[in-house]
Short mmCIF file of C-alpha atoms in Angstrom, two decimals:
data_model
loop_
_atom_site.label_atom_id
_atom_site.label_comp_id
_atom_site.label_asym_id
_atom_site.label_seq_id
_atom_site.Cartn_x
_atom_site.Cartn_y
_atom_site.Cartn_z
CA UNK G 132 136.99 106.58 151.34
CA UNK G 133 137.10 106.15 154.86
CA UNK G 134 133.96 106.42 157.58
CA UNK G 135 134.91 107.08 161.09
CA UNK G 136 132.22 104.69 162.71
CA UNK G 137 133.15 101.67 159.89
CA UNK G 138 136.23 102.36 158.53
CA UNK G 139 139.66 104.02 159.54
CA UNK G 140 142.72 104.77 157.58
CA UNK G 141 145.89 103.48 157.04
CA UNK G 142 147.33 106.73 158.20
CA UNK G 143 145.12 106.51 161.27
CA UNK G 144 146.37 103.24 162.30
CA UNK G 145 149.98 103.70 161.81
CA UNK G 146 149.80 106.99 164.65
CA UNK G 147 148.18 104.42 167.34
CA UNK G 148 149.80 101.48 166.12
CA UNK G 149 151.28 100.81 170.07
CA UNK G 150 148.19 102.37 171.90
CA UNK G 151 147.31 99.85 174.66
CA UNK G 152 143.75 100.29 174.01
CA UNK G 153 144.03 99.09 170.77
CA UNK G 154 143.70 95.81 169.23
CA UNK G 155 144.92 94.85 165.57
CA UNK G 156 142.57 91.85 164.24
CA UNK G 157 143.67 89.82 160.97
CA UNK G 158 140.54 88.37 160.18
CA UNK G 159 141.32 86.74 156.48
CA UNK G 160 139.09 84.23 155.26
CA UNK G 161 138.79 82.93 151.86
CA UNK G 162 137.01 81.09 149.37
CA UNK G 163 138.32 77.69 147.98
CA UNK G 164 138.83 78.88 144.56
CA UNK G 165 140.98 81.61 145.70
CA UNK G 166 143.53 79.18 146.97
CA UNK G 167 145.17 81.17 150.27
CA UNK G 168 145.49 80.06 153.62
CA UNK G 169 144.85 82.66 156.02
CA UNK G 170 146.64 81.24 158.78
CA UNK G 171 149.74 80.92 157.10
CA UNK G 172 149.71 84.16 155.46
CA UNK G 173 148.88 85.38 158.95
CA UNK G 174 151.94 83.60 160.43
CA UNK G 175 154.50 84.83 157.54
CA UNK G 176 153.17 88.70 157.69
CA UNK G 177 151.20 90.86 159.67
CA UNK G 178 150.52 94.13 160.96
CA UNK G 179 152.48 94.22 164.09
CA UNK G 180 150.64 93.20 167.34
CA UNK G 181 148.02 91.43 165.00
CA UNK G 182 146.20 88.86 166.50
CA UNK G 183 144.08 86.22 164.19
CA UNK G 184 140.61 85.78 164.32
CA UNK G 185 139.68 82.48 162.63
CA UNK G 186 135.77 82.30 161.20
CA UNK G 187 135.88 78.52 160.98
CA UNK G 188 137.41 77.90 164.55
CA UNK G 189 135.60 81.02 166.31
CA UNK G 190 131.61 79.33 165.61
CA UNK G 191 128.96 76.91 166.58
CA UNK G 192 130.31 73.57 166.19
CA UNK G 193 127.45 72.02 166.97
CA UNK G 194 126.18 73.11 163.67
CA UNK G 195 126.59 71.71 160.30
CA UNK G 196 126.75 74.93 158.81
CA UNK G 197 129.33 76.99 157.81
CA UNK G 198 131.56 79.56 160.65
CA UNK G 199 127.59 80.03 162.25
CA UNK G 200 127.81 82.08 165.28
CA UNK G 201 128.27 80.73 168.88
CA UNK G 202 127.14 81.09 171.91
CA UNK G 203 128.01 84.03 173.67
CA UNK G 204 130.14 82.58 176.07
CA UNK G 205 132.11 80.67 173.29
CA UNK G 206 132.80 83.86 171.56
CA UNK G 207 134.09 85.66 174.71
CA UNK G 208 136.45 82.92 176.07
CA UNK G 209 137.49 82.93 172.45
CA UNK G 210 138.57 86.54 171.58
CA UNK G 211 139.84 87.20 175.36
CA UNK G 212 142.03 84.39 174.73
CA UNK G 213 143.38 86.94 172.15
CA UNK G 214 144.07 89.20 174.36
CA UNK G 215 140.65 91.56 173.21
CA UNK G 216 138.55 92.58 176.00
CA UNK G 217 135.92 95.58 177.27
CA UNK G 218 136.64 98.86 176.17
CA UNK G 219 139.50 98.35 173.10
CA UNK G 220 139.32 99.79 170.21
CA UNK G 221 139.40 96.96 167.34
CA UNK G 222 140.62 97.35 164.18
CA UNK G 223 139.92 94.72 161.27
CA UNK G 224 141.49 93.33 158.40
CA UNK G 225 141.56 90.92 155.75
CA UNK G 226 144.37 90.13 153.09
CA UNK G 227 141.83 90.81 149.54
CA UNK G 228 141.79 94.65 151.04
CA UNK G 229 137.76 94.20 151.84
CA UNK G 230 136.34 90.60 152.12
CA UNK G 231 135.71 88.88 155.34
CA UNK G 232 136.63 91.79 157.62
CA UNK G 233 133.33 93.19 157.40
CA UNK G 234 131.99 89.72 158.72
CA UNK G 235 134.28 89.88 162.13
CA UNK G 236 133.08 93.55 162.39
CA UNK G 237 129.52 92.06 162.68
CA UNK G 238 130.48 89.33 165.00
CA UNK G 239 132.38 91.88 167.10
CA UNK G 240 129.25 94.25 166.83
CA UNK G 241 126.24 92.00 167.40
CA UNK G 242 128.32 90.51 170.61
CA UNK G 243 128.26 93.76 171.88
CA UNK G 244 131.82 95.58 171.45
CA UNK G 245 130.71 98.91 171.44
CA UNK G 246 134.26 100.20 169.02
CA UNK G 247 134.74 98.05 166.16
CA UNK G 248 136.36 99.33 162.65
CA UNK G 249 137.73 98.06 159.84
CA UNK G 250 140.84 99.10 158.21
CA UNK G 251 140.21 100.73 154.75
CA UNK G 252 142.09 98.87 151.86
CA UNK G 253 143.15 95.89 154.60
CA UNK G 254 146.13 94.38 154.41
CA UNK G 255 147.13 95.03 150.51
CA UNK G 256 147.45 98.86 150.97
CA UNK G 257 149.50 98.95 154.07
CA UNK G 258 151.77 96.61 152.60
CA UNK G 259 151.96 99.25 148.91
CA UNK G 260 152.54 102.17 151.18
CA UNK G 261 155.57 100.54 152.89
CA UNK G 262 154.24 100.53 156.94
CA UNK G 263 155.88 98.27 159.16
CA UNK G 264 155.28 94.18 158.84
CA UNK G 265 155.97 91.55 161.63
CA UNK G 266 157.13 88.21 160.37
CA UNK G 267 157.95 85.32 162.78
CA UNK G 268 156.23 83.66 165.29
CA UNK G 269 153.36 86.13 166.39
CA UNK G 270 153.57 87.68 169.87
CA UNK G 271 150.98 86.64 172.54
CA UNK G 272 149.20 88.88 174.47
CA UNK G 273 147.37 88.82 177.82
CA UNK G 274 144.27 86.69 177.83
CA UNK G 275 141.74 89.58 179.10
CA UNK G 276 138.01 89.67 179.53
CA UNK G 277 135.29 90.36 176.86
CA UNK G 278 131.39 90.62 178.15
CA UNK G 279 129.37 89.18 175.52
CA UNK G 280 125.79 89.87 174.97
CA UNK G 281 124.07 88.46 171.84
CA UNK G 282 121.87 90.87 169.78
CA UNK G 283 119.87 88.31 168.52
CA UNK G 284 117.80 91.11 166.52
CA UNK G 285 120.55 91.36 164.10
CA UNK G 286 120.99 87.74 163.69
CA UNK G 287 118.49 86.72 160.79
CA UNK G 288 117.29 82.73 160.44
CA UNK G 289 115.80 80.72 157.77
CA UNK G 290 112.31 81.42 159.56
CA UNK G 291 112.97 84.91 159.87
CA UNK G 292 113.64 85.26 155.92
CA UNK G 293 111.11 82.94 154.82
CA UNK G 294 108.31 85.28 157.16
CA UNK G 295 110.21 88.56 155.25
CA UNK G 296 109.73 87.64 152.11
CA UNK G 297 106.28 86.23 152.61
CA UNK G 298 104.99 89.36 154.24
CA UNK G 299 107.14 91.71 152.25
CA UNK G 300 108.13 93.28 155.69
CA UNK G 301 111.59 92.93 155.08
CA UNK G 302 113.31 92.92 151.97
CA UNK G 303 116.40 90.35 151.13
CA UNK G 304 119.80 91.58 149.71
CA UNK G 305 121.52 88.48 148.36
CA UNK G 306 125.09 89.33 147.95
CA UNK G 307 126.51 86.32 145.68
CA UNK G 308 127.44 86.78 142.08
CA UNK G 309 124.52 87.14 139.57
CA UNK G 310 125.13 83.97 137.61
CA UNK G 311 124.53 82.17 141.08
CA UNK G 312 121.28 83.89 141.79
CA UNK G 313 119.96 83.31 138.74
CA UNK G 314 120.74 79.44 138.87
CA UNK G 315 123.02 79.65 135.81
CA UNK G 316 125.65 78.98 137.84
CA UNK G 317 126.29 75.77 140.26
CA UNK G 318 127.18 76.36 143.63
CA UNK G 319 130.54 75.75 144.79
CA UNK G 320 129.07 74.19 147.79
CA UNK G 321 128.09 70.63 147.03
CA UNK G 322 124.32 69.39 147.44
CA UNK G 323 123.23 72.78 147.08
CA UNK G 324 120.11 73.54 144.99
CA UNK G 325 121.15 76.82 142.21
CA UNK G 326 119.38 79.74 142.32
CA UNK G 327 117.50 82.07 144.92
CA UNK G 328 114.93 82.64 147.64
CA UNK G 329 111.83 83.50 145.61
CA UNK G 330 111.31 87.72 145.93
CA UNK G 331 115.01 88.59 147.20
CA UNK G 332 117.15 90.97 145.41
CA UNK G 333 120.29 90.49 144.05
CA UNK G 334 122.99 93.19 144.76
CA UNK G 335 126.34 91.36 144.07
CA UNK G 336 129.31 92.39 147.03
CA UNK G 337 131.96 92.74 144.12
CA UNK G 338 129.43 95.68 142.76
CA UNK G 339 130.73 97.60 145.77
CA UNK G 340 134.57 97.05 146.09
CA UNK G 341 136.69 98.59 143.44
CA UNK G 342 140.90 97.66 144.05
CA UNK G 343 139.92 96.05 147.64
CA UNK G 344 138.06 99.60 148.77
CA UNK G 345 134.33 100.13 149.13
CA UNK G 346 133.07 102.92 146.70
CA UNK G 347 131.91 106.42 147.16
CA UNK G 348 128.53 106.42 148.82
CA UNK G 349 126.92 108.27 145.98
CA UNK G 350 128.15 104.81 144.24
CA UNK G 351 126.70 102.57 146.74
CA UNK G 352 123.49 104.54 146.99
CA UNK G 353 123.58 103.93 143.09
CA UNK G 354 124.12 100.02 143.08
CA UNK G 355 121.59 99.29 145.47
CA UNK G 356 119.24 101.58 143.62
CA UNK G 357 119.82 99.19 140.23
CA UNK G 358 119.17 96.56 142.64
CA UNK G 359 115.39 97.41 143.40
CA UNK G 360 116.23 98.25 146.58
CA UNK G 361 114.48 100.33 148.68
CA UNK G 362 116.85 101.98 151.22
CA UNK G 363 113.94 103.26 153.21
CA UNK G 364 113.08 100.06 154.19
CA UNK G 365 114.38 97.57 156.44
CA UNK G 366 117.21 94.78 154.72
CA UNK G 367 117.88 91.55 155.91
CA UNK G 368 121.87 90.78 153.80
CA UNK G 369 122.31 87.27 152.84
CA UNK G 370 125.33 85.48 150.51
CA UNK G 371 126.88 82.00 150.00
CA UNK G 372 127.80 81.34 153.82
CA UNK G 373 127.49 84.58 155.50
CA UNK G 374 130.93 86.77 154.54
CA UNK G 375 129.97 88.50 151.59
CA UNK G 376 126.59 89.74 153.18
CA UNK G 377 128.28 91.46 155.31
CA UNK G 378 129.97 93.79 153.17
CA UNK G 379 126.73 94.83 151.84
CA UNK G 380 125.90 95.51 155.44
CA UNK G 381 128.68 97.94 155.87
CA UNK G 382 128.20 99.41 152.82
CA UNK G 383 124.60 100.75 154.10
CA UNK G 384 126.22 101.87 157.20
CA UNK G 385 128.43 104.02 155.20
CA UNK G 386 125.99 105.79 154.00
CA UNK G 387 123.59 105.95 156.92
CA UNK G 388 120.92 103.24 156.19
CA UNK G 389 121.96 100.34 158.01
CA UNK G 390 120.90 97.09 157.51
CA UNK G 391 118.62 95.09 159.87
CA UNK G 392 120.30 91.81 160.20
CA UNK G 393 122.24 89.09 158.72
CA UNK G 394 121.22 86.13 157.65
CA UNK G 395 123.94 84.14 159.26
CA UNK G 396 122.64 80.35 157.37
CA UNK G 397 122.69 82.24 154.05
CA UNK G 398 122.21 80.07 151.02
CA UNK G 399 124.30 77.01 152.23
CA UNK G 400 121.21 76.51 154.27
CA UNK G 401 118.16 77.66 152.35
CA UNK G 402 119.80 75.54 149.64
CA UNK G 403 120.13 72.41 151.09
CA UNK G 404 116.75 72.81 152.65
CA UNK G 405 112.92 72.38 151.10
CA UNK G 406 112.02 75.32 151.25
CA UNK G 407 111.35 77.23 147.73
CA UNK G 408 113.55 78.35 145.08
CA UNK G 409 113.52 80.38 142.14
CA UNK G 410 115.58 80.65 139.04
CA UNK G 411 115.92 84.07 136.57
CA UNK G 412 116.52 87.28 137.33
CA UNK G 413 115.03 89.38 140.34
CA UNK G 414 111.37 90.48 139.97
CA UNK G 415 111.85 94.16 141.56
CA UNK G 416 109.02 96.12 142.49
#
């Protein structure tokens, strides 16, 4: 499946591969446990004219947290570097088919570019249909200029989620596998407490992807139904460190109820923290 305003085709991007006013973005991340380095893979193959987009060097580093986001000005000297600036289209992708690219959509988005998609099926199904692959050095482009304007309304904190769920004004997607919201699992992050914020829901990211590829929105409308989730109501998405979230994010936009905001701290902060936790499943309703 493919949505115009999230997603575009591989056929898509192959006609416009050379268009000036488009920018390719390779925007792999991934966990430990799935042992890849992004940047290499990035510097071995790539869509030609890719440029990389790095969630770990592109962030606050004056937090202790996790690729958090940065200031704007950080974020625009960054990606103009890149040679991304006002009015390109950008088009995202990540080498699992649909993991982090969802997450530099976001950034992208709350930052203020106005034209930001992701490449259905990522880097996996261009490579099975046989399109074109750069190897070698990567080339650079001209540094250009990027405005960037924070929308801090779709930036969620700890605060922010802790006054949600108190209120029940908000409700709280957590994206992370079951086993981990239900504290039967440890975290993979060390020091963190296991389990969840007390009245979030649990809607797994992996419940949504089927061979790197969101699923059918009559699917998605589905999973987030199981979930106890209301899709009426506003959503604040939250996972281990901010990724995974996302994809639940653009899964709602997909089917026309977008979420509110991101919780960009996500459970490596509300687990390290003092602030409550529960264990078990989710109480819905």
């Amino acid at each position: 499946m493919a949505s115009n305003d999230v997603f575009v085709s591989t056929d898509w991007l192959a006609e416009r591969l050379n268009a000036p006013d488009i920018v390719v973005v390779d925007g792999s991340w991934y966990l430990p446990a799935q042992a890849r380095d992004p940047a290499a893979d990035y510097a071995e193959r790539r869509i030609p004219g890719a440029v990389r987009f790095d969630i770990d060097a592109v962030k606050d580093t004056k937090s202790d947290l996790p690729h958090m986001m940065p200031r704007p000005e950080v974020f625009a000297a960054a990606v103009g570097a890149m040679g991304i600036g006002d009015g390109m289209r950008i088009v995202v992708y990540d080498g699992l088919g649909l993991f982090s690219a969802p997450r530099v959509r976001w950034a992208f988005k709350t930052f203020g570019a106005k034209d930001v998609v992701i490449l259905d099926g990522g880097f996996p199904k261009w490579q099975e249909e046989g399109r074109p692959i750069e190897e070698g050095p990567p080339r650079a482009r001209a540094a250009r200029s990027f405005t960037a304007r924070l929308d801090h309304s779709a930036v969620a904190d700890a605060d922010d989620v802790a006054r949600a769920l108190s209120s029940a004004s908000l409700q709280v997607v957590d994206a992370r596998p079951a086993e981990r919201f239900r504290g039967e699992a440890a975290e993979p992050r060390p020091g963190l407490r296991s389990g969840h914020m007390p009245g979030s829901l649990n809607l797994p990211s992996s419940a949504l992807v089927a061979n790197g590829r969101l699923k059918s929105p009559d699917a998605i409308a589905a999973a987030f139904a199981e979930a106890g989730v209301d899709l009426d109501r506003p959503i604040i998405t939250s996972c281990g460190s901010g990724v995974s979230a996302a994809i639940l994010s653009a899964a709602l936009e997909t089917i026309g109820k977008p979420g509110r905001a991101i919780y960009d701290g996500s459970w490596t902060e509300w687990g390290a923290s003092d602030r409550p936790v529960a264990t078990g499943p989710a109480k819905k309703g």
